[in-house]
Amino acid sequence: MKHITVITGHYGSGKTTFAANLAAQYRRQGAVRIVDMDTVNPYYRTADLSAFFEENDIAMTAPMYARSNLDIPSLDYDIPTLAEQSPLIIDLGGDDAGAYPVGKYAAYLDSTGYDMYYAVNFCRLLTHTPEEALDILREVESASRLRATAIVNNTNLGRETTEDTIVKGEALAGRLSEMAELPVLCTTAPDFLATDGDYCKVKILIKNIWEE
Amino acid sequence: MAEERVLMKGNEALAEAAIRAGCRCYFGYPITPQTEIAAYMSKRMPKIEGGVFLQAESEIAAINMVYGAAASGVRAMTSSSSPGVSLKSEGISYIAGCDLPCVIVNVQRGGPGLGGIQPSQSDYYMATKAGGHGDFHLLVFAPASVQDMADFAVWAFESADKYRMPAMILSDGLLGQMMEPVVFPEISSAQPEKPWAAVGHNNARPHNIINSLYLQPDELEASNIQRFERYEVVKREMASAQTYLTEDAEIIVTGYGATSRIIRSAVNAARKEGIKAGMLRPVTLWPFPEQAYKDTLSTAKVYLDVEMSMGQMVNDVKLAIECKRPVHFFGHTGGIIPTPAEVLAQIKALDEKIRKGDI
């Protein structure tokens, strides 16, 4: 575990859910802070999960205007200052558009070292193949001026995810891994799925209001 | 590939399905919570033969570009959210006055004014009663799932062409942003002939005129009467509703779009407590599925309308049942979403009134 971990990926690839779960895992080894750096979409953002972070004693930093009457894409915090206090998990917005803000810290992160995990869901239409997922990975790297260090295979169909979904995703993640010359950090499985597979279990934190 | 399920946001599913339905011109302007439609179109349209994506300088410009594209017979679409759709209303009226088919998407947010960015259903009046000035209607479709967002994009284009009417997909921020698995419908590539379209023909026929200006009163009235005769056909052929557990229901809970998902959960909970509740969801808001409401009168003692508005659909429900039963209302506005527990509490209160003989 590096001191700073950046989570990136295609829009809707499950970055925020994965980042929150990773923070809970890191918390078992000591203090950790999750940083909401999503300047793209005010819906389904890290700051929405503040109750989960409080419950798990995880510090959170979000743009001061997030979820306020003025949800504008401004970042009023400083990553090097926050990093003095504890390890950080930085949750970016989707695609290259969401990856630009962290580019401000590219030189700093190069000097300290970092992990950047690229979350991919092969059930998304624009990352349906390893080639498409690689295109978006390269766009994200170019925008962030950072290099991904591992792939997180987060292939899922939401509530309808089955073991079959995950197995199909694993094969595609394997090909992406070869093409991008990056290791696959883990393959995720949602908490509601009963499976004996060697998966990283992910607690599903975002639910629709009508789900019982 | 066609049968494969993919995980999509409602906005993306609608955009992808529109392209598959033959939409070749998309004109938009960003506004939360529908911006993903424009963002998706900007990525996909350049890869489609003949595909045009254009970010207009304003919502007004975008609807007038749709007006022009539709006049040439192309399947054209624009999308926005509540305040942006208000801006489009003049153009929508012109399109309706010219009998042009097109699709307008409204991913509703809270209002009035600039309002908020969270989900709302407070544009029901605007969609069904006041989409612009003059005597006209829009076809109005109300999706309730990401799959509906995809299916209704196709339905809207096909119906718009068939009846030569602008069609509106009345969605909301919840449906636009949420993710669900979706299968894209098989689409026949054949589109209807459009002999009225203003396209080049090398003088092979008299020229077509696309116009909504009639300075002669008798001509303007004739055009309105012709249009309203067509609307009678649309009412017969298009009115659509979905029912759930209504066969023996004493309490009919009604609501459209995302709210119907909440109602369904509440109805299930009420049934577990032995309360005879059912759901009636209008799928088309214009034409309003009046017959589906009348069909529930044989068992219904009371109606409960649930919306994310101050009760804009209540009067249509009362008219559909000809005021033969009381119609109650429960809702939230401003981006607050009614919960299944709140709706269940309303159902239980009505059930108690029925038991006491107060209804």
PDB file of N, CA and C in Angstrom, chain B residues 242-322:
ATOM      1  N   GLN B 242     -49.826   0.739 -17.279  1.00  0.00           N
ATOM      2  CA  GLN B 242     -49.388  -0.523 -16.696  1.00  0.00           C
ATOM      3  C   GLN B 242     -50.115  -0.687 -15.370  1.00  0.00           C
ATOM      4  N   THR B 243     -50.674  -1.883 -15.149  1.00  0.00           N
ATOM      5  CA  THR B 243     -51.336  -2.111 -13.866  1.00  0.00           C
ATOM      6  C   THR B 243     -50.613  -3.206 -13.106  1.00  0.00           C
ATOM      7  N   TYR B 244     -50.729  -3.144 -11.780  1.00  0.00           N
ATOM      8  CA  TYR B 244     -50.081  -4.135 -10.926  1.00  0.00           C
ATOM      9  C   TYR B 244     -51.010  -4.408  -9.742  1.00  0.00           C
ATOM     10  N   LEU B 245     -51.469  -5.643  -9.644  1.00  0.00           N
ATOM     11  CA  LEU B 245     -52.351  -6.083  -8.550  1.00  0.00           C
ATOM     12  C   LEU B 245     -53.624  -5.233  -8.428  1.00  0.00           C
ATOM     13  N   THR B 246     -54.195  -4.841  -9.546  1.00  0.00           N
ATOM     14  CA  THR B 246     -55.385  -3.988  -9.490  1.00  0.00           C
ATOM     15  C   THR B 246     -56.696  -4.784  -9.563  1.00  0.00           C
ATOM     16  N   GLU B 247     -56.623  -6.091  -9.882  1.00  0.00           N
ATOM     17  CA  GLU B 247     -57.853  -6.870 -10.149  1.00  0.00           C
ATOM     18  C   GLU B 247     -58.873  -6.738  -9.021  1.00  0.00           C
ATOM     19  N   ASP B 248     -58.401  -6.767  -7.759  1.00  0.00           N
ATOM     20  CA  ASP B 248     -59.322  -6.712  -6.615  1.00  0.00           C
ATOM     21  C   ASP B 248     -59.041  -5.487  -5.747  1.00  0.00           C
ATOM     22  N   ALA B 249     -58.309  -4.518  -6.288  1.00  0.00           N
ATOM     23  CA  ALA B 249     -57.787  -3.439  -5.436  1.00  0.00           C
ATOM     24  C   ALA B 249     -58.861  -2.430  -5.042  1.00  0.00           C
ATOM     25  N   GLU B 250     -58.930  -2.154  -3.737  1.00  0.00           N
ATOM     26  CA  GLU B 250     -59.819  -1.112  -3.207  1.00  0.00           C
ATOM     27  C   GLU B 250     -59.127   0.241  -3.226  1.00  0.00           C
ATOM     28  N   ILE B 251     -57.795   0.178  -3.055  1.00  0.00           N
ATOM     29  CA  ILE B 251     -57.001   1.417  -3.070  1.00  0.00           C
ATOM     30  C   ILE B 251     -56.104   1.370  -4.307  1.00  0.00           C
ATOM     31  N   ILE B 252     -56.356   2.274  -5.235  1.00  0.00           N
ATOM     32  CA  ILE B 252     -55.521   2.353  -6.430  1.00  0.00           C
ATOM     33  C   ILE B 252     -54.503   3.462  -6.221  1.00  0.00           C
ATOM     34  N   VAL B 253     -53.235   3.070  -6.163  1.00  0.00           N
ATOM     35  CA  VAL B 253     -52.165   4.063  -6.029  1.00  0.00           C
ATOM     36  C   VAL B 253     -51.632   4.322  -7.431  1.00  0.00           C
ATOM     37  N   THR B 254     -51.619   5.587  -7.824  1.00  0.00           N
ATOM     38  CA  THR B 254     -51.221   5.904  -9.183  1.00  0.00           C
ATOM     39  C   THR B 254     -50.082   6.907  -9.196  1.00  0.00           C
ATOM     40  N   GLY B 255     -49.213   6.745 -10.165  1.00  0.00           N
ATOM     41  CA  GLY B 255     -48.067   7.637 -10.317  1.00  0.00           C
ATOM     42  C   GLY B 255     -47.298   7.198 -11.544  1.00  0.00           C
ATOM     43  N   TYR B 256     -46.532   8.125 -12.110  1.00  0.00           N
ATOM     44  CA  TYR B 256     -45.807   7.789 -13.333  1.00  0.00           C
ATOM     45  C   TYR B 256     -44.295   7.815 -13.101  1.00  0.00           C
ATOM     46  N   GLY B 257     -43.569   7.275 -14.057  1.00  0.00           N
ATOM     47  CA  GLY B 257     -42.105   7.349 -14.031  1.00  0.00           C
ATOM     48  C   GLY B 257     -41.500   6.668 -12.818  1.00  0.00           C
ATOM     49  N   ALA B 258     -40.403   7.234 -12.327  1.00  0.00           N
ATOM     50  CA  ALA B 258     -39.657   6.630 -11.218  1.00  0.00           C
ATOM     51  C   ALA B 258     -40.549   6.425  -9.998  1.00  0.00           C
ATOM     52  N   THR B 259     -41.520   7.314  -9.802  1.00  0.00           N
ATOM     53  CA  THR B 259     -42.407   7.204  -8.642  1.00  0.00           C
ATOM     54  C   THR B 259     -43.171   5.880  -8.652  1.00  0.00           C
ATOM     55  N   SER B 260     -43.453   5.355  -9.856  1.00  0.00           N
ATOM     56  CA  SER B 260     -44.189   4.086  -9.915  1.00  0.00           C
ATOM     57  C   SER B 260     -43.365   2.936  -9.328  1.00  0.00           C
ATOM     58  N   ARG B 261     -42.046   3.057  -9.359  1.00  0.00           N
ATOM     59  CA  ARG B 261     -41.199   2.020  -8.746  1.00  0.00           C
ATOM     60  C   ARG B 261     -41.381   2.051  -7.225  1.00  0.00           C
ATOM     61  N   ILE B 262     -41.485   3.255  -6.681  1.00  0.00           N
ATOM     62  CA  ILE B 262     -41.680   3.417  -5.237  1.00  0.00           C
ATOM     63  C   ILE B 262     -43.070   2.903  -4.849  1.00  0.00           C
ATOM     64  N   ILE B 263     -44.059   3.238  -5.680  1.00  0.00           N
ATOM     65  CA  ILE B 263     -45.441   2.800  -5.420  1.00  0.00           C
ATOM     66  C   ILE B 263     -45.511   1.271  -5.396  1.00  0.00           C
ATOM     67  N   ARG B 264     -44.831   0.636  -6.359  1.00  0.00           N
ATOM     68  CA  ARG B 264     -44.860  -0.826  -6.439  1.00  0.00           C
ATOM     69  C   ARG B 264     -44.344  -1.449  -5.133  1.00  0.00           C
ATOM     70  N   SER B 265     -43.243  -0.904  -4.608  1.00  0.00           N
ATOM     71  CA  SER B 265     -42.701  -1.395  -3.329  1.00  0.00           C
ATOM     72  C   SER B 265     -43.725  -1.210  -2.205  1.00  0.00           C
ATOM     73  N   ALA B 266     -44.377  -0.048  -2.186  1.00  0.00           N
ATOM     74  CA  ALA B 266     -45.360   0.242  -1.137  1.00  0.00           C
ATOM     75  C   ALA B 266     -46.571  -0.683  -1.261  1.00  0.00           C
ATOM     76  N   VAL B 267     -47.001  -0.947  -2.502  1.00  0.00           N
ATOM     77  CA  VAL B 267     -48.144  -1.845  -2.730  1.00  0.00           C
ATOM     78  C   VAL B 267     -47.798  -3.257  -2.249  1.00  0.00           C
ATOM     79  N   ASN B 268     -46.577  -3.712  -2.547  1.00  0.00           N
ATOM     80  CA  ASN B 268     -46.146  -5.026  -2.069  1.00  0.00           C
ATOM     81  C   ASN B 268     -46.199  -5.085  -0.539  1.00  0.00           C
ATOM     82  N   ALA B 269     -45.731  -4.035   0.108  1.00  0.00           N
ATOM     83  CA  ALA B 269     -45.730  -3.996   1.580  1.00  0.00           C
ATOM     84  C   ALA B 269     -47.161  -3.976   2.118  1.00  0.00           C
ATOM     85  N   ALA B 270     -48.053  -3.237   1.437  1.00  0.00           N
ATOM     86  CA  ALA B 270     -49.455  -3.167   1.870  1.00  0.00           C
ATOM     87  C   ALA B 270     -50.128  -4.534   1.734  1.00  0.00           C
ATOM     88  N   ARG B 271     -49.836  -5.227   0.624  1.00  0.00           N
ATOM     89  CA  ARG B 271     -50.428  -6.560   0.403  1.00  0.00           C
ATOM     90  C   ARG B 271     -50.016  -7.532   1.510  1.00  0.00           C
ATOM     91  N   LYS B 272     -48.752  -7.392   1.966  1.00  0.00           N
ATOM     92  CA  LYS B 272     -48.274  -8.267   3.059  1.00  0.00           C
ATOM     93  C   LYS B 272     -49.082  -8.050   4.327  1.00  0.00           C
ATOM     94  N   GLU B 273     -49.659  -6.852   4.467  1.00  0.00           N
ATOM     95  CA  GLU B 273     -50.490  -6.549   5.646  1.00  0.00           C
ATOM     96  C   GLU B 273     -51.966  -6.780   5.355  1.00  0.00           C
ATOM     97  N   GLY B 274     -52.246  -7.403   4.213  1.00  0.00           N
ATOM     98  CA  GLY B 274     -53.627  -7.764   3.901  1.00  0.00           C
ATOM     99  C   GLY B 274     -54.460  -6.633   3.330  1.00  0.00           C
ATOM    100  N   ILE B 275     -53.829  -5.537   2.945  1.00  0.00           N
ATOM    101  CA  ILE B 275     -54.564  -4.398   2.378  1.00  0.00           C
ATOM    102  C   ILE B 275     -54.652  -4.577   0.862  1.00  0.00           C
ATOM    103  N   LYS B 276     -55.858  -4.412   0.338  1.00  0.00           N
ATOM    104  CA  LYS B 276     -56.059  -4.599  -1.095  1.00  0.00           C
ATOM    105  C   LYS B 276     -55.668  -3.323  -1.850  1.00  0.00           C
ATOM    106  N   ALA B 277     -54.361  -3.199  -2.091  1.00  0.00           N
ATOM    107  CA  ALA B 277     -53.849  -2.037  -2.823  1.00  0.00           C
ATOM    108  C   ALA B 277     -53.306  -2.509  -4.168  1.00  0.00           C
ATOM    109  N   GLY B 278     -53.394  -1.645  -5.151  1.00  0.00           N
ATOM    110  CA  GLY B 278     -52.841  -1.946  -6.475  1.00  0.00           C
ATOM    111  C   GLY B 278     -52.247  -0.691  -7.072  1.00  0.00           C
ATOM    112  N   MET B 279     -51.479  -0.885  -8.155  1.00  0.00           N
ATOM    113  CA  MET B 279     -50.824   0.265  -8.792  1.00  0.00           C
ATOM    114  C   MET B 279     -51.334   0.472 -10.211  1.00  0.00           C
ATOM    115  N   LEU B 280     -51.564   1.710 -10.572  1.00  0.00           N
ATOM    116  CA  LEU B 280     -51.872   2.051 -11.957  1.00  0.00           C
ATOM    117  C   LEU B 280     -50.875   3.124 -12.392  1.00  0.00           C
ATOM    118  N   ARG B 281     -50.068   2.772 -13.364  1.00  0.00           N
ATOM    119  CA  ARG B 281     -49.019   3.684 -13.849  1.00  0.00           C
ATOM    120  C   ARG B 281     -49.340   4.126 -15.274  1.00  0.00           C
ATOM    121  N   PRO B 282     -49.634   5.407 -15.488  1.00  0.00           N
ATOM    122  CA  PRO B 282     -49.776   5.854 -16.861  1.00  0.00           C
ATOM    123  C   PRO B 282     -48.410   5.820 -17.553  1.00  0.00           C
ATOM    124  N   VAL B 283     -48.357   5.171 -18.694  1.00  0.00           N
ATOM    125  CA  VAL B 283     -47.102   5.053 -19.447  1.00  0.00           C
ATOM    126  C   VAL B 283     -47.016   6.174 -20.479  1.00  0.00           C
ATOM    127  N   THR B 284     -48.167   6.476 -21.095  1.00  0.00           N
ATOM    128  CA  THR B 284     -48.249   7.694 -21.902  1.00  0.00           C
ATOM    129  C   THR B 284     -49.005   8.717 -21.057  1.00  0.00           C
ATOM    130  N   LEU B 285     -48.485   9.937 -21.004  1.00  0.00           N
ATOM    131  CA  LEU B 285     -49.160  10.991 -20.218  1.00  0.00           C
ATOM    132  C   LEU B 285     -50.054  11.821 -21.127  1.00  0.00           C
ATOM    133  N   TRP B 286     -49.682  11.949 -22.389  1.00  0.00           N
ATOM    134  CA  TRP B 286     -50.617  12.377 -23.430  1.00  0.00           C
ATOM    135  C   TRP B 286     -50.422  11.458 -24.614  1.00  0.00           C
ATOM    136  N   PRO B 287     -51.411  10.712 -25.086  1.00  0.00           N
ATOM    137  CA  PRO B 287     -52.747  10.691 -24.495  1.00  0.00           C
ATOM    138  C   PRO B 287     -52.766  10.020 -23.119  1.00  0.00           C
ATOM    139  N   PHE B 288     -53.625  10.558 -22.233  1.00  0.00           N
ATOM    140  CA  PHE B 288     -53.760  10.011 -20.881  1.00  0.00           C
ATOM    141  C   PHE B 288     -54.616   8.746 -20.954  1.00  0.00           C
ATOM    142  N   PRO B 289     -54.184   7.660 -20.323  1.00  0.00           N
ATOM    143  CA  PRO B 289     -54.889   6.374 -20.466  1.00  0.00           C
ATOM    144  C   PRO B 289     -56.186   6.321 -19.651  1.00  0.00           C
ATOM    145  N   GLU B 290     -57.180   7.075 -20.077  1.00  0.00           N
ATOM    146  CA  GLU B 290     -58.415   7.224 -19.308  1.00  0.00           C
ATOM    147  C   GLU B 290     -59.137   5.899 -19.086  1.00  0.00           C
ATOM    148  N   GLN B 291     -59.156   5.067 -20.143  1.00  0.00           N
ATOM    149  CA  GLN B 291     -59.892   3.805 -20.032  1.00  0.00           C
ATOM    150  C   GLN B 291     -59.306   2.910 -18.946  1.00  0.00           C
ATOM    151  N   ALA B 292     -57.984   2.892 -18.821  1.00  0.00           N
ATOM    152  CA  ALA B 292     -57.332   2.061 -17.794  1.00  0.00           C
ATOM    153  C   ALA B 292     -57.810   2.472 -16.403  1.00  0.00           C
ATOM    154  N   TYR B 293     -58.022   3.773 -16.197  1.00  0.00           N
ATOM    155  CA  TYR B 293     -58.539   4.253 -14.911  1.00  0.00           C
ATOM    156  C   TYR B 293     -59.990   3.820 -14.724  1.00  0.00           C
ATOM    157  N   LYS B 294     -60.783   3.987 -15.793  1.00  0.00           N
ATOM    158  CA  LYS B 294     -62.205   3.592 -15.692  1.00  0.00           C
ATOM    159  C   LYS B 294     -62.334   2.102 -15.372  1.00  0.00           C
ATOM    160  N   ASP B 295     -61.410   1.302 -15.928  1.00  0.00           N
ATOM    161  CA  ASP B 295     -61.461  -0.148 -15.706  1.00  0.00           C
ATOM    162  C   ASP B 295     -61.262  -0.527 -14.244  1.00  0.00           C
ATOM    163  N   THR B 296     -60.659   0.361 -13.447  1.00  0.00           N
ATOM    164  CA  THR B 296     -60.412   0.028 -12.039  1.00  0.00           C
ATOM    165  C   THR B 296     -61.594   0.399 -11.146  1.00  0.00           C
ATOM    166  N   LEU B 297     -62.578   1.111 -11.703  1.00  0.00           N
ATOM    167  CA  LEU B 297     -63.693   1.614 -10.883  1.00  0.00           C
ATOM    168  C   LEU B 297     -64.533   0.492 -10.262  1.00  0.00           C
ATOM    169  N   SER B 298     -64.538  -0.695 -10.887  1.00  0.00           N
ATOM    170  CA  SER B 298     -65.407  -1.766 -10.386  1.00  0.00           C
ATOM    171  C   SER B 298     -65.010  -2.211  -8.979  1.00  0.00           C
ATOM    172  N   THR B 299     -63.727  -2.105  -8.630  1.00  0.00           N
ATOM    173  CA  THR B 299     -63.299  -2.508  -7.278  1.00  0.00           C
ATOM    174  C   THR B 299     -62.813  -1.337  -6.432  1.00  0.00           C
ATOM    175  N   ALA B 300     -62.390  -0.254  -7.084  1.00  0.00           N
ATOM    176  CA  ALA B 300     -61.720   0.828  -6.344  1.00  0.00           C
ATOM    177  C   ALA B 300     -62.698   1.614  -5.481  1.00  0.00           C
ATOM    178  N   LYS B 301     -62.246   1.916  -4.245  1.00  0.00           N
ATOM    179  CA  LYS B 301     -63.023   2.777  -3.364  1.00  0.00           C
ATOM    180  C   LYS B 301     -62.383   4.162  -3.278  1.00  0.00           C
ATOM    181  N   VAL B 302     -61.076   4.191  -3.501  1.00  0.00           N
ATOM    182  CA  VAL B 302     -60.353   5.464  -3.379  1.00  0.00           C
ATOM    183  C   VAL B 302     -59.078   5.400  -4.224  1.00  0.00           C
ATOM    184  N   TYR B 303     -58.640   6.577  -4.667  1.00  0.00           N
ATOM    185  CA  TYR B 303     -57.406   6.681  -5.454  1.00  0.00           C
ATOM    186  C   TYR B 303     -56.398   7.528  -4.689  1.00  0.00           C
ATOM    187  N   LEU B 304     -55.129   7.143  -4.790  1.00  0.00           N
ATOM    188  CA  LEU B 304     -54.043   7.933  -4.196  1.00  0.00           C
ATOM    189  C   LEU B 304     -53.022   8.223  -5.286  1.00  0.00           C
ATOM    190  N   ASP B 305     -52.859   9.500  -5.577  1.00  0.00           N
ATOM    191  CA  ASP B 305     -51.905   9.917  -6.605  1.00  0.00           C
ATOM    192  C   ASP B 305     -50.602  10.325  -5.918  1.00  0.00           C
ATOM    193  N   VAL B 306     -49.487   9.721  -6.327  1.00  0.00           N
ATOM    194  CA  VAL B 306     -48.184  10.028  -5.727  1.00  0.00           C
ATOM    195  C   VAL B 306     -47.276  10.606  -6.805  1.00  0.00           C
ATOM    196  N   GLU B 307     -46.703  11.756  -6.536  1.00  0.00           N
ATOM    197  CA  GLU B 307     -45.838  12.415  -7.514  1.00  0.00           C
ATOM    198  C   GLU B 307     -44.715  13.154  -6.813  1.00  0.00           C
ATOM    199  N   MET B 308     -43.684  13.486  -7.585  1.00  0.00           N
ATOM    200  CA  MET B 308     -42.669  14.424  -7.111  1.00  0.00           C
ATOM    201  C   MET B 308     -43.061  15.811  -7.647  1.00  0.00           C
ATOM    202  N   SER B 309     -44.240  16.267  -7.199  1.00  0.00           N
ATOM    203  CA  SER B 309     -44.749  17.589  -7.574  1.00  0.00           C
ATOM    204  C   SER B 309     -45.807  17.953  -6.546  1.00  0.00           C
ATOM    205  N   MET B 310     -46.462  19.088  -6.725  1.00  0.00           N
ATOM    206  CA  MET B 310     -47.520  19.485  -5.797  1.00  0.00           C
ATOM    207  C   MET B 310     -48.875  18.886  -6.202  1.00  0.00           C
ATOM    208  N   GLY B 311     -48.866  17.973  -7.160  1.00  0.00           N
ATOM    209  CA  GLY B 311     -50.112  17.281  -7.507  1.00  0.00           C
ATOM    210  C   GLY B 311     -50.632  17.642  -8.886  1.00  0.00           C
ATOM    211  N   GLN B 312     -49.723  17.732  -9.852  1.00  0.00           N
ATOM    212  CA  GLN B 312     -50.119  18.193 -11.183  1.00  0.00           C
ATOM    213  C   GLN B 312     -50.996  17.197 -11.948  1.00  0.00           C
ATOM    214  N   MET B 313     -50.916  15.904 -11.599  1.00  0.00           N
ATOM    215  CA  MET B 313     -51.670  14.898 -12.353  1.00  0.00           C
ATOM    216  C   MET B 313     -53.061  14.628 -11.756  1.00  0.00           C
ATOM    217  N   VAL B 314     -53.320  15.171 -10.566  1.00  0.00           N
ATOM    218  CA  VAL B 314     -54.552  14.853  -9.832  1.00  0.00           C
ATOM    219  C   VAL B 314     -55.801  15.093 -10.684  1.00  0.00           C
ATOM    220  N   ASN B 315     -55.855  16.237 -11.346  1.00  0.00           N
ATOM    221  CA  ASN B 315     -57.066  16.556 -12.110  1.00  0.00           C
ATOM    222  C   ASN B 315     -57.291  15.588 -13.263  1.00  0.00           C
ATOM    223  N   ASP B 316     -56.219  15.129 -13.892  1.00  0.00           N
ATOM    224  CA  ASP B 316     -56.383  14.163 -14.980  1.00  0.00           C
ATOM    225  C   ASP B 316     -56.949  12.841 -14.456  1.00  0.00           C
ATOM    226  N   VAL B 317     -56.530  12.462 -13.246  1.00  0.00           N
ATOM    227  CA  VAL B 317     -57.067  11.233 -12.641  1.00  0.00           C
ATOM    228  C   VAL B 317     -58.556  11.431 -12.353  1.00  0.00           C
ATOM    229  N   LYS B 318     -58.908  12.592 -11.778  1.00  0.00           N
ATOM    230  CA  LYS B 318     -60.320  12.875 -11.464  1.00  0.00           C
ATOM    231  C   LYS B 318     -61.180  12.850 -12.730  1.00  0.00           C
ATOM    232  N   LEU B 319     -60.670  13.430 -13.803  1.00  0.00           N
ATOM    233  CA  LEU B 319     -61.431  13.450 -15.057  1.00  0.00           C
ATOM    234  C   LEU B 319     -61.582  12.041 -15.622  1.00  0.00           C
ATOM    235  N   ALA B 320     -60.484  11.252 -15.518  1.00  0.00           N
ATOM    236  CA  ALA B 320     -60.518   9.897 -16.077  1.00  0.00           C
ATOM    237  C   ALA B 320     -61.584   9.054 -15.386  1.00  0.00           C
ATOM    238  N   ILE B 321     -61.732   9.227 -14.061  1.00  0.00           N
ATOM    239  CA  ILE B 321     -62.740   8.435 -13.333  1.00  0.00           C
ATOM    240  C   ILE B 321     -64.031   9.241 -13.155  1.00  0.00           C
ATOM    241  N   GLU B 322     -64.112  10.353 -13.866  1.00  0.00           N
ATOM    242  CA  GLU B 322     -65.297  11.215 -13.850  1.00  0.00           C
ATOM    243  C   GLU B 322     -65.731  11.556 -12.421  1.00  0.00           C
TER     244      GLU B 322
END
